[in-house]
Amino acid sequence: MKKLLLLFTILYSTTAFSQSQIDLLFRCEKILAEGDTARALDAFKETLRFYPQSFSAALRLSEINFSKRDYFLALQYCNIALDITDNFITEQESALAKLGFAPEEAKAQIKFFQDQAYMHHLKGMIRIEQERYLDAEFEFRRSINLDSTVMQVYIDLAKLLALQGRFSDAKKELKYSITLDSTSTKAKTQLATLHYQLKEVDSAIFYYQIVRENNPNNKWPYYYLGNIYAEQKKHADAISNFESYLKLDSASEEVLYRKAVEHIELAQWEKALKEWNKVVAINPDNSEAWRNKGLTNFQLEAYDSAIIDFSQALKLEPEQAYTQINRGYSYYLIGEPKMALQDIDQGLALVPKYYLGYYFRALVYRQLRKKKKACADLKTAVSLGMKDEEIDKDLLSKCY
């Protein structure tokens, strides 16, 4: 919208301003396109000083200050832009009246209302950042009154209403905005997300599926549907949607992580391991991924690999008590009781009521032929809640 608006304002400015103003505006836009915001601000200010009726300069100054979070200045330039369009409208109304147009006919001929609608929309966004929500709603509705064809205004108004807990009104605005452009997925996505936030899962799925069908290359419906199906324990459906997302964005650490978790839920350990390998390749500092990769290797009875993974997780987060205990148990399983005992001791110091830790240490003590200590830890594990059916029968018979 901004590019179209800028083009429009430049075109109608040619009748009122000299060529030098257009040259200045193009220079300003070039600086802005190069990413030098500070110089662009100065350039647009210079243009506005030379040409106080330059709507384009006032517009850009309000947008740049908004992006810089200087809401006071952004609001001031919005008001300047609105004053400029008011002057144009007054001049054009007078000119059209001289040509014999009736007031309503004259209004229909004036093209500046779209510019005013845009500025009120921007003022609404500024007011939201200032947490002045009633003022924001007022600006959005003024924008709609001036130009009722812009879908984004309804979407932003709906977000504002939802923020205030006015969910029925928000849905109403979104449903109306959908009628403006049935091919667009923006409002449908927002409506689906609103239903999801309200735990209206069936409606959320309905709209996400419509968005997915309308635009198969939009990755977000797959993301949200994957999350919904994961919550519903429909793990195969969740995986399917995450796979579709990853076809569009294969480097998403979060979605790869979520997909790995779903494979674990289905006990698909080898598939989960492939996803964990991708996650840690993207982000080697993801300690939770290393921990889960270790647990997955543990389930595959690849204890040496599990130890490597647990070690990497502990390198990143040394205070992971359960990871330390799991590494200790892995050492026990490969016949390294001294290493196992060291890890489990350190882990239990952090979580002294973890009964599995005492049970694992009891197994280690048995491996070290320290029956008395083994039985003492086993009794502690039982006192903390461990069930007899969970205990190794040989150890149980020796201690009870």
mmCIF file of C-alpha atoms in Angstrom:
data_model
loop_
_atom_site.group_PDB
_atom_site.id
_atom_site.type_symbol
_atom_site.label_atom_id
_atom_site.label_comp_id
_atom_site.label_asym_id
_atom_site.label_seq_id
_atom_site.Cartn_x
_atom_site.Cartn_y
_atom_site.Cartn_z
ATOM 1 C CA MET A 1 0.000 0.000 0.000
ATOM 2 C CA LYS A 2 2.810 2.394 0.822
ATOM 3 C CA LYS A 3 4.379 2.157 -2.629
ATOM 4 C CA LEU A 4 1.089 2.728 -4.410
ATOM 5 C CA LEU A 5 0.296 5.642 -2.143
ATOM 6 C CA LEU A 6 3.671 7.239 -2.711
ATOM 7 C CA LEU A 7 3.255 6.948 -6.474
ATOM 8 C CA PHE A 8 -0.188 8.513 -6.269
ATOM 9 C CA THR A 9 0.943 11.409 -4.129
ATOM 10 C CA ILE A 10 3.874 12.135 -6.396
ATOM 11 C CA LEU A 11 1.615 12.159 -9.438
ATOM 12 C CA TYR A 12 -0.905 14.576 -8.042
ATOM 13 C CA SER A 13 1.897 16.755 -6.704
ATOM 14 C CA THR A 14 3.196 17.490 -10.195
ATOM 15 C CA THR A 15 0.403 19.939 -10.819
ATOM 16 C CA ALA A 16 1.254 21.983 -7.757
ATOM 17 C CA PHE A 17 4.996 21.674 -7.251
ATOM 18 C CA SER A 18 8.056 22.197 -9.311
ATOM 19 C CA GLN A 19 10.266 19.458 -10.726
ATOM 20 C CA SER A 20 12.865 20.147 -8.013
ATOM 21 C CA GLN A 21 10.514 18.817 -5.339
ATOM 22 C CA ILE A 22 10.135 15.535 -7.202
ATOM 23 C CA ASP A 23 13.910 15.337 -7.525
ATOM 24 C CA LEU A 24 14.233 15.858 -3.774
ATOM 25 C CA LEU A 25 11.675 13.143 -3.034
ATOM 26 C CA PHE A 26 13.394 10.645 -5.285
ATOM 27 C CA ARG A 27 16.698 11.472 -3.600
ATOM 28 C CA CYS A 28 15.099 10.892 -0.195
ATOM 29 C CA GLU A 29 13.611 7.576 -1.296
ATOM 30 C CA LYS A 30 16.979 6.448 -2.644
ATOM 31 C CA ILE A 31 18.661 7.198 0.690
ATOM 32 C CA LEU A 32 15.901 5.349 2.548
ATOM 33 C CA ALA A 33 16.204 2.349 0.211
ATOM 34 C CA GLU A 34 19.925 2.206 1.014
ATOM 35 C CA GLY A 35 18.997 1.719 4.679
ATOM 36 C CA ASP A 36 20.440 4.976 5.987
ATOM 37 C CA THR A 37 17.491 5.982 8.173
ATOM 38 C CA ALA A 38 19.213 8.922 9.852
ATOM 39 C CA ARG A 39 20.163 10.551 6.539
ATOM 40 C CA ALA A 40 16.717 9.790 5.127
ATOM 41 C CA LEU A 41 15.078 11.579 8.053
ATOM 42 C CA ASP A 42 17.221 14.650 7.451
ATOM 43 C CA ALA A 43 16.521 14.538 3.710
ATOM 44 C CA PHE A 44 12.740 14.320 4.164
ATOM 45 C CA LYS A 45 12.841 17.116 6.755
ATOM 46 C CA GLU A 46 14.740 19.279 4.263
ATOM 47 C CA THR A 47 12.128 18.557 1.613
ATOM 48 C CA LEU A 48 9.303 19.446 3.979
ATOM 49 C CA ARG A 49 11.032 22.731 4.901
ATOM 50 C CA PHE A 50 11.323 23.735 1.255
ATOM 51 C CA TYR A 51 7.894 22.397 0.354
ATOM 52 C CA PRO A 52 5.576 22.609 3.395
ATOM 53 C CA GLN A 53 2.730 21.064 1.357
ATOM 54 C CA SER A 54 4.676 17.893 0.527
ATOM 55 C CA PHE A 55 2.381 15.107 1.680
ATOM 56 C CA SER A 56 4.924 12.483 0.616
ATOM 57 C CA ALA A 57 7.613 13.943 2.889
ATOM 58 C CA ALA A 58 5.249 14.173 5.875
ATOM 59 C CA LEU A 59 4.066 10.622 5.235
ATOM 60 C CA ARG A 60 7.580 9.204 5.154
ATOM 61 C CA LEU A 61 8.634 11.159 8.238
ATOM 62 C CA SER A 62 5.693 9.718 10.178
ATOM 63 C CA GLU A 63 6.468 6.174 8.968
ATOM 64 C CA ILE A 64 10.189 6.387 9.742
ATOM 65 C CA ASN A 65 9.617 7.794 13.222
ATOM 66 C CA PHE A 66 7.015 5.083 13.841
ATOM 67 C CA SER A 67 9.561 2.419 12.898
ATOM 68 C CA LYS A 68 12.065 4.120 15.234
ATOM 69 C CA ARG A 69 9.428 4.026 18.021
ATOM 70 C CA ASP A 70 9.452 7.772 18.357
ATOM 71 C CA TYR A 71 5.670 7.866 18.603
ATOM 72 C CA PHE A 72 5.396 11.519 19.575
ATOM 73 C CA LEU A 73 7.152 12.684 16.392
ATOM 74 C CA ALA A 74 5.369 10.085 14.280
ATOM 75 C CA LEU A 75 2.044 11.440 15.496
ATOM 76 C CA GLN A 76 3.067 15.038 14.788
ATOM 77 C CA TYR A 77 3.979 14.235 11.195
ATOM 78 C CA CYS A 78 0.730 12.286 10.771
ATOM 79 C CA ASN A 79 -1.152 15.437 11.769
ATOM 80 C CA ILE A 80 0.916 17.517 9.349
ATOM 81 C CA ALA A 81 0.106 15.074 6.529
ATOM 82 C CA LEU A 82 -3.600 15.260 7.389
ATOM 83 C CA ASP A 83 -3.469 19.075 7.415
ATOM 84 C CA ILE A 84 -1.850 19.007 3.973
ATOM 85 C CA THR A 85 -4.590 16.771 2.547
ATOM 86 C CA ASP A 86 -7.243 18.968 4.176
ATOM 87 C CA ASN A 87 -5.788 21.939 2.281
ATOM 88 C CA PHE A 88 -5.798 19.996 -1.002
ATOM 89 C CA ILE A 89 -9.397 18.905 -0.449
ATOM 90 C CA THR A 90 -10.515 22.458 0.306
ATOM 91 C CA GLU A 91 -8.772 23.777 -2.820
ATOM 92 C CA GLN A 92 -10.194 21.045 -5.025
ATOM 93 C CA GLU A 93 -13.723 21.424 -3.640
ATOM 94 C CA SER A 94 -13.551 25.126 -4.474
ATOM 95 C CA ALA A 95 -12.243 24.428 -7.977
ATOM 96 C CA LEU A 96 -14.919 21.810 -8.667
ATOM 97 C CA ALA A 97 -17.651 24.078 -7.329
ATOM 98 C CA LYS A 98 -16.589 26.734 -9.850
ATOM 99 C CA LEU A 99 -16.986 24.104 -12.555
ATOM 100 C CA GLY A 100 -20.582 23.526 -11.472
ATOM 101 C CA PHE A 101 -20.200 20.313 -9.459
ATOM 102 C CA ALA A 102 -22.670 19.817 -6.596
ATOM 103 C CA PRO A 103 -21.033 19.196 -3.165
ATOM 104 C CA GLU A 104 -21.611 15.415 -3.293
ATOM 105 C CA GLU A 105 -20.397 15.232 -6.889
ATOM 106 C CA ALA A 106 -17.315 17.216 -5.923
ATOM 107 C CA LYS A 107 -16.595 14.859 -3.045
ATOM 108 C CA ALA A 108 -16.742 11.893 -5.400
ATOM 109 C CA GLN A 109 -14.108 13.515 -7.602
ATOM 110 C CA ILE A 110 -11.624 14.099 -4.793
ATOM 111 C CA LYS A 111 -8.917 11.449 -4.576
ATOM 112 C CA PHE A 112 -7.197 12.574 -1.422
ATOM 113 C CA PHE A 113 -9.485 10.680 0.958
ATOM 114 C CA GLN A 114 -7.461 7.506 0.483
ATOM 115 C CA ASP A 115 -4.376 9.370 1.685
ATOM 116 C CA GLN A 116 -6.270 10.612 4.720
ATOM 117 C CA ALA A 117 -7.528 7.068 5.396
ATOM 118 C CA TYR A 118 -3.955 5.790 5.348
ATOM 119 C CA MET A 119 -2.794 8.452 7.810
ATOM 120 C CA HIS A 120 -5.628 7.668 10.235
ATOM 121 C CA HIS A 121 -4.705 3.994 9.974
ATOM 122 C CA LEU A 122 -1.115 4.851 10.835
ATOM 123 C CA LYS A 123 -2.276 7.049 13.723
ATOM 124 C CA GLY A 124 -4.255 4.076 15.010
ATOM 125 C CA MET A 125 -1.129 1.907 14.974
ATOM 126 C CA ILE A 126 0.757 4.631 16.863
ATOM 127 C CA ARG A 127 -2.000 4.846 19.468
ATOM 128 C CA ILE A 128 -1.816 1.085 20.035
ATOM 129 C CA GLU A 129 1.898 1.378 20.784
ATOM 130 C CA GLN A 130 1.049 4.173 23.205
ATOM 131 C CA GLU A 131 -1.575 1.862 24.784
ATOM 132 C CA ARG A 132 -4.286 4.401 24.011
ATOM 133 C CA TYR A 133 -6.708 1.818 22.709
ATOM 134 C CA LEU A 134 -9.868 3.943 22.518
ATOM 135 C CA ASP A 135 -7.971 6.543 20.492
ATOM 136 C CA ALA A 136 -6.650 3.755 18.259
ATOM 137 C CA GLU A 137 -10.150 2.453 17.596
ATOM 138 C CA PHE A 138 -11.316 5.988 16.820
ATOM 139 C CA GLU A 139 -8.540 6.390 14.220
ATOM 140 C CA PHE A 140 -9.218 2.993 12.606
ATOM 141 C CA ARG A 141 -12.907 3.775 12.264
ATOM 142 C CA ARG A 142 -12.129 7.186 10.758
ATOM 143 C CA SER A 143 -9.891 5.409 8.271
ATOM 144 C CA ILE A 144 -12.700 3.017 7.345
ATOM 145 C CA ASN A 145 -15.172 5.891 6.960
ATOM 146 C CA LEU A 146 -12.818 7.540 4.475
ATOM 147 C CA ASP A 147 -11.935 4.361 2.570
ATOM 148 C CA SER A 148 -13.824 1.165 3.407
ATOM 149 C CA THR A 149 -11.911 -1.031 0.940
ATOM 150 C CA VAL A 150 -8.622 -1.596 2.794
ATOM 151 C CA MET A 151 -8.560 -5.065 4.367
ATOM 152 C CA GLN A 152 -5.568 -4.400 6.617
ATOM 153 C CA VAL A 153 -7.432 -1.728 8.574
ATOM 154 C CA TYR A 154 -10.152 -4.217 9.512
ATOM 155 C CA ILE A 155 -7.520 -6.783 10.473
ATOM 156 C CA ASP A 156 -5.686 -4.306 12.710
ATOM 157 C CA LEU A 157 -8.990 -3.155 14.196
ATOM 158 C CA ALA A 158 -9.891 -6.788 14.932
ATOM 159 C CA LYS A 159 -6.539 -7.341 16.664
ATOM 160 C CA LEU A 160 -7.194 -4.253 18.783
ATOM 161 C CA LEU A 161 -10.698 -5.423 19.709
ATOM 162 C CA ALA A 162 -9.387 -8.880 20.620
ATOM 163 C CA LEU A 163 -6.710 -7.242 22.764
ATOM 164 C CA GLN A 164 -9.529 -5.571 24.694
ATOM 165 C CA GLY A 165 -11.422 -8.845 25.066
ATOM 166 C CA ARG A 166 -14.100 -7.859 22.541
ATOM 167 C CA PHE A 167 -13.875 -11.118 20.657
ATOM 168 C CA SER A 168 -17.304 -11.081 19.000
ATOM 169 C CA ASP A 169 -16.616 -7.631 17.551
ATOM 170 C CA ALA A 170 -13.187 -8.788 16.401
ATOM 171 C CA LYS A 171 -14.677 -11.783 14.574
ATOM 172 C CA LYS A 172 -17.255 -9.507 12.948
ATOM 173 C CA GLU A 173 -14.574 -7.187 11.558
ATOM 174 C CA LEU A 174 -12.495 -10.110 10.262
ATOM 175 C CA LYS A 175 -15.458 -11.790 8.584
ATOM 176 C CA TYR A 176 -16.368 -8.532 6.875
ATOM 177 C CA SER A 177 -12.787 -8.001 5.723
ATOM 178 C CA ILE A 178 -12.854 -11.435 4.083
ATOM 179 C CA THR A 179 -15.688 -10.215 1.849
ATOM 180 C CA LEU A 180 -13.415 -7.463 0.520
ATOM 181 C CA ASP A 181 -11.059 -9.971 -1.092
ATOM 182 C CA SER A 182 -12.054 -13.623 -1.031
ATOM 183 C CA THR A 183 -8.685 -14.634 -2.528
ATOM 184 C CA SER A 184 -6.624 -13.093 0.285
ATOM 185 C CA THR A 185 -5.568 -15.295 3.195
ATOM 186 C CA LYS A 186 -4.611 -12.539 5.626
ATOM 187 C CA ALA A 187 -7.967 -12.098 7.347
ATOM 188 C CA LYS A 188 -8.713 -15.830 7.261
ATOM 189 C CA THR A 189 -5.402 -16.551 8.959
ATOM 190 C CA GLN A 190 -6.112 -13.935 11.611
ATOM 191 C CA LEU A 191 -9.615 -15.322 12.156
ATOM 192 C CA ALA A 192 -8.232 -18.845 12.503
ATOM 193 C CA THR A 193 -5.648 -17.607 15.011
ATOM 194 C CA LEU A 194 -8.335 -15.809 17.016
ATOM 195 C CA HIS A 195 -10.414 -19.005 17.200
ATOM 196 C CA TYR A 196 -7.275 -20.898 18.263
ATOM 197 C CA GLN A 197 -6.561 -18.392 21.044
ATOM 198 C CA LEU A 198 -10.162 -18.783 22.257
ATOM 199 C CA LYS A 199 -9.764 -22.598 22.299
ATOM 200 C CA GLU A 200 -12.393 -22.866 19.552
ATOM 201 C CA VAL A 201 -10.311 -25.567 17.944
ATOM 202 C CA ASP A 202 -12.769 -26.850 15.343
ATOM 203 C CA SER A 203 -13.288 -23.342 13.941
ATOM 204 C CA ALA A 204 -9.540 -22.714 13.985
ATOM 205 C CA ILE A 205 -8.908 -25.914 12.030
ATOM 206 C CA PHE A 206 -11.666 -24.987 9.554
ATOM 207 C CA TYR A 207 -10.135 -21.606 8.707
ATOM 208 C CA TYR A 208 -6.537 -22.840 8.694
ATOM 209 C CA GLN A 209 -7.551 -25.541 6.238
ATOM 210 C CA ILE A 210 -9.193 -22.923 3.998
ATOM 211 C CA VAL A 211 -6.013 -20.831 4.102
ATOM 212 C CA ARG A 212 -3.951 -23.908 3.300
ATOM 213 C CA GLU A 213 -6.161 -24.742 0.318
ATOM 214 C CA ASN A 214 -6.198 -21.153 -0.946
ATOM 215 C CA ASN A 215 -2.434 -20.808 -0.745
ATOM 216 C CA PRO A 216 -0.477 -24.078 -0.441
ATOM 217 C CA ASN A 217 2.770 -22.066 -0.356
ATOM 218 C CA ASN A 218 1.829 -20.297 2.866
ATOM 219 C CA LYS A 219 3.773 -22.120 5.581
ATOM 220 C CA TRP A 220 1.896 -20.798 8.626
ATOM 221 C CA PRO A 221 -1.321 -22.848 8.355
ATOM 222 C CA TYR A 222 0.832 -25.987 8.423
ATOM 223 C CA TYR A 223 2.589 -24.692 11.531
ATOM 224 C CA TYR A 224 -0.602 -23.956 13.452
ATOM 225 C CA LEU A 225 -2.397 -27.089 12.308
ATOM 226 C CA GLY A 226 0.642 -29.108 13.358
ATOM 227 C CA ASN A 227 0.498 -27.553 16.823
ATOM 228 C CA ILE A 228 -3.238 -28.148 17.143
ATOM 229 C CA TYR A 229 -2.966 -31.794 16.119
ATOM 230 C CA ALA A 230 -0.033 -32.254 18.506
ATOM 231 C CA GLU A 231 -2.177 -30.929 21.364
ATOM 232 C CA GLN A 232 -4.947 -33.320 20.321
ATOM 233 C CA LYS A 233 -2.479 -36.231 20.377
ATOM 234 C CA LYS A 234 -3.035 -36.745 16.638
ATOM 235 C CA HIS A 235 0.664 -37.236 16.137
ATOM 236 C CA ALA A 236 0.594 -38.509 12.537
ATOM 237 C CA ASP A 237 -1.460 -35.485 11.435
ATOM 238 C CA ALA A 238 0.892 -33.173 13.312
ATOM 239 C CA ILE A 239 3.920 -34.715 11.588
ATOM 240 C CA SER A 240 2.248 -34.423 8.185
ATOM 241 C CA ASN A 241 1.660 -30.688 8.640
ATOM 242 C CA PHE A 242 5.142 -30.087 10.017
ATOM 243 C CA GLU A 243 6.580 -31.897 6.986
ATOM 244 C CA SER A 244 4.583 -29.616 4.667
ATOM 245 C CA TYR A 245 5.926 -26.598 6.548
ATOM 246 C CA LEU A 246 9.491 -27.860 6.243
ATOM 247 C CA LYS A 247 9.129 -28.261 2.484
ATOM 248 C CA LEU A 248 8.671 -24.478 2.422
ATOM 249 C CA ASP A 249 11.168 -23.639 5.183
ATOM 250 C CA SER A 250 13.603 -26.476 5.774
ATOM 251 C CA ALA A 251 15.756 -24.479 8.202
ATOM 252 C CA SER A 252 13.128 -23.915 10.898
ATOM 253 C CA GLU A 253 14.721 -25.064 14.142
ATOM 254 C CA GLU A 254 11.425 -24.874 16.028
ATOM 255 C CA VAL A 255 9.418 -26.973 13.567
ATOM 256 C CA LEU A 256 12.169 -29.585 13.278
ATOM 257 C CA TYR A 257 12.167 -29.745 17.087
ATOM 258 C CA ARG A 258 8.381 -30.148 17.221
ATOM 259 C CA LYS A 259 8.454 -32.826 14.541
ATOM 260 C CA ALA A 260 11.098 -34.760 16.479
ATOM 261 C CA VAL A 261 8.901 -34.645 19.590
ATOM 262 C CA GLU A 262 5.968 -36.056 17.617
ATOM 263 C CA HIS A 263 8.119 -38.936 16.368
ATOM 264 C CA ILE A 264 9.068 -39.646 19.986
ATOM 265 C CA GLU A 265 5.375 -39.714 20.926
ATOM 266 C CA LEU A 266 4.975 -42.490 18.333
ATOM 267 C CA ALA A 267 8.156 -44.237 19.541
ATOM 268 C CA GLN A 268 9.697 -43.663 16.102
ATOM 269 C CA TRP A 269 13.162 -43.311 17.573
ATOM 270 C CA GLU A 270 15.242 -43.434 14.382
ATOM 271 C CA LYS A 271 13.057 -40.815 12.685
ATOM 272 C CA ALA A 272 13.258 -38.641 15.783
ATOM 273 C CA LEU A 273 17.037 -38.958 15.789
ATOM 274 C CA LYS A 274 17.234 -37.658 12.207
ATOM 275 C CA GLU A 275 15.285 -34.564 13.239
ATOM 276 C CA TRP A 276 17.441 -33.971 16.342
ATOM 277 C CA ASN A 277 20.538 -34.143 14.141
ATOM 278 C CA LYS A 278 19.051 -31.409 11.947
ATOM 279 C CA VAL A 279 18.169 -29.249 14.949
ATOM 280 C CA VAL A 280 21.652 -29.328 16.471
ATOM 281 C CA ALA A 281 23.199 -28.758 13.034
ATOM 282 C CA ILE A 282 21.183 -25.526 12.787
ATOM 283 C CA ASN A 283 21.768 -24.510 16.396
ATOM 284 C CA PRO A 284 24.630 -26.310 18.185
ATOM 285 C CA ASP A 285 23.813 -24.327 21.352
ATOM 286 C CA ASN A 286 20.346 -25.840 21.797
ATOM 287 C CA SER A 287 20.902 -27.761 25.024
ATOM 288 C CA GLU A 288 17.378 -29.195 25.100
ATOM 289 C CA ALA A 289 17.857 -30.669 21.631
ATOM 290 C CA TRP A 290 21.113 -32.315 22.739
ATOM 291 C CA ARG A 291 19.381 -33.676 25.837
ATOM 292 C CA ASN A 292 16.508 -35.104 23.796
ATOM 293 C CA LYS A 293 18.934 -36.458 21.217
ATOM 294 C CA GLY A 294 20.664 -38.256 24.081
ATOM 295 C CA LEU A 295 17.362 -39.695 25.321
ATOM 296 C CA THR A 296 16.552 -40.861 21.795
ATOM 297 C CA ASN A 297 19.926 -42.574 21.415
ATOM 298 C CA PHE A 298 19.336 -44.118 24.826
ATOM 299 C CA GLN A 299 16.062 -45.622 23.582
ATOM 300 C CA LEU A 300 17.968 -46.989 20.585
ATOM 301 C CA GLU A 301 20.437 -48.537 23.088
ATOM 302 C CA ALA A 302 23.220 -46.460 21.549
ATOM 303 C CA TYR A 303 24.584 -45.607 24.995
ATOM 304 C CA ASP A 304 27.967 -44.319 23.837
ATOM 305 C CA SER A 305 26.207 -41.836 21.544
ATOM 306 C CA ALA A 306 23.787 -40.920 24.317
ATOM 307 C CA ILE A 307 26.724 -40.085 26.585
ATOM 308 C CA ILE A 308 28.182 -37.786 23.914
ATOM 309 C CA ASP A 309 24.830 -36.008 23.550
ATOM 310 C CA PHE A 310 24.283 -35.678 27.297
ATOM 311 C CA SER A 311 27.829 -34.331 27.656
ATOM 312 C CA GLN A 312 27.161 -31.650 25.054
ATOM 313 C CA ALA A 313 23.940 -30.667 26.822
ATOM 314 C CA LEU A 314 25.808 -30.429 30.136
ATOM 315 C CA LYS A 315 28.557 -28.376 28.550
ATOM 316 C CA LEU A 316 25.920 -25.832 27.572
ATOM 317 C CA GLU A 317 23.918 -26.072 30.822
ATOM 318 C CA PRO A 318 25.955 -27.646 33.643
ATOM 319 C CA GLU A 319 23.053 -27.554 36.130
ATOM 320 C CA GLN A 320 20.854 -30.059 34.254
ATOM 321 C CA ALA A 321 20.535 -32.528 37.109
ATOM 322 C CA TYR A 322 18.380 -35.081 35.295
ATOM 323 C CA THR A 323 20.698 -35.051 32.292
ATOM 324 C CA GLN A 324 23.647 -35.710 34.583
ATOM 325 C CA ILE A 325 21.832 -38.641 36.195
ATOM 326 C CA ASN A 326 20.856 -40.009 32.774
ATOM 327 C CA ARG A 327 24.454 -39.796 31.648
ATOM 328 C CA GLY A 328 25.470 -41.611 34.812
ATOM 329 C CA TYR A 329 22.975 -44.407 34.101
ATOM 330 C CA SER A 330 24.327 -44.641 30.538
ATOM 331 C CA TYR A 331 27.851 -45.049 31.961
ATOM 332 C CA TYR A 332 26.500 -47.829 34.175
ATOM 333 C CA LEU A 333 25.022 -49.606 31.135
ATOM 334 C CA ILE A 334 28.374 -49.607 29.302
ATOM 335 C CA GLY A 335 30.190 -50.906 32.380
ATOM 336 C CA GLU A 336 31.763 -47.695 33.678
ATOM 337 C CA PRO A 337 30.515 -47.632 37.307
ATOM 338 C CA LYS A 338 33.010 -45.063 38.611
ATOM 339 C CA MET A 339 31.998 -42.524 35.967
ATOM 340 C CA ALA A 340 28.369 -43.415 36.619
ATOM 341 C CA LEU A 341 28.705 -42.864 40.362
ATOM 342 C CA GLN A 342 30.328 -39.467 39.896
ATOM 343 C CA ASP A 343 27.514 -38.246 37.643
ATOM 344 C CA ILE A 344 24.678 -39.605 39.762
ATOM 345 C CA ASP A 345 26.160 -38.174 42.974
ATOM 346 C CA GLN A 346 26.361 -34.706 41.392
ATOM 347 C CA GLY A 347 22.844 -34.998 39.988
ATOM 348 C CA LEU A 348 21.279 -36.108 43.272
ATOM 349 C CA ALA A 349 22.927 -33.177 45.051
ATOM 350 C CA LEU A 350 20.683 -30.964 42.909
ATOM 351 C CA VAL A 351 17.509 -33.112 43.014
ATOM 352 C CA PRO A 352 17.671 -35.016 46.313
ATOM 353 C CA LYS A 353 14.099 -36.390 46.039
ATOM 354 C CA TYR A 354 14.407 -38.009 42.620
ATOM 355 C CA TYR A 355 13.805 -41.675 43.330
ATOM 356 C CA LEU A 356 15.139 -42.928 39.994
ATOM 357 C CA GLY A 357 18.463 -41.313 40.838
ATOM 358 C CA TYR A 358 18.736 -43.406 44.013
ATOM 359 C CA TYR A 359 17.645 -46.511 42.123
ATOM 360 C CA PHE A 360 20.268 -45.971 39.426
ATOM 361 C CA ARG A 361 22.902 -45.417 42.097
ATOM 362 C CA ALA A 362 21.802 -48.627 43.818
ATOM 363 C CA LEU A 363 22.435 -50.468 40.550
ATOM 364 C CA VAL A 364 25.872 -48.850 40.307
ATOM 365 C CA TYR A 365 26.734 -49.844 43.887
ATOM 366 C CA ARG A 366 25.683 -53.418 43.099
ATOM 367 C CA GLN A 367 28.015 -53.307 40.093
ATOM 368 C CA LEU A 368 30.760 -52.127 42.449
ATOM 369 C CA ARG A 369 29.848 -54.967 44.892
ATOM 370 C CA LYS A 370 28.780 -52.542 47.610
ATOM 371 C CA LYS A 371 25.621 -54.309 48.742
ATOM 372 C CA LYS A 372 24.998 -52.253 51.874
ATOM 373 C CA LYS A 373 25.050 -48.937 49.986
ATOM 374 C CA ALA A 374 23.025 -50.445 47.149
ATOM 375 C CA CYS A 375 20.287 -51.577 49.543
ATOM 376 C CA ALA A 376 20.293 -48.239 51.381
ATOM 377 C CA ASP A 377 19.711 -46.365 48.098
ATOM 378 C CA LEU A 378 17.044 -48.849 47.016
ATOM 379 C CA LYS A 379 15.137 -48.328 50.257
ATOM 380 C CA THR A 380 15.394 -44.550 49.760
ATOM 381 C CA ALA A 381 14.000 -44.923 46.227
ATOM 382 C CA VAL A 382 11.068 -46.987 47.545
ATOM 383 C CA SER A 383 10.389 -44.452 50.314
ATOM 384 C CA LEU A 384 10.244 -41.698 47.676
ATOM 385 C CA GLY A 385 7.613 -43.550 45.652
ATOM 386 C CA MET A 386 9.259 -46.226 43.518
ATOM 387 C CA LYS A 387 7.062 -49.303 42.950
ATOM 388 C CA ASP A 388 8.280 -52.866 43.453
ATOM 389 C CA GLU A 389 7.415 -53.783 39.856
ATOM 390 C CA GLU A 390 9.871 -51.138 38.615
ATOM 391 C CA ILE A 391 12.799 -52.688 40.483
ATOM 392 C CA ASP A 392 15.291 -55.234 39.198
ATOM 393 C CA LYS A 393 14.183 -58.563 40.769
ATOM 394 C CA ASP A 394 17.709 -59.669 41.646
ATOM 395 C CA LEU A 395 18.437 -56.404 43.481
ATOM 396 C CA LEU A 396 15.062 -56.531 45.198
ATOM 397 C CA SER A 397 15.684 -60.088 46.461
ATOM 398 C CA LYS A 398 19.091 -59.157 47.843
ATOM 399 C CA CYS A 399 17.818 -56.172 49.800
ATOM 400 C CA TYR A 400 14.422 -57.403 51.054
#
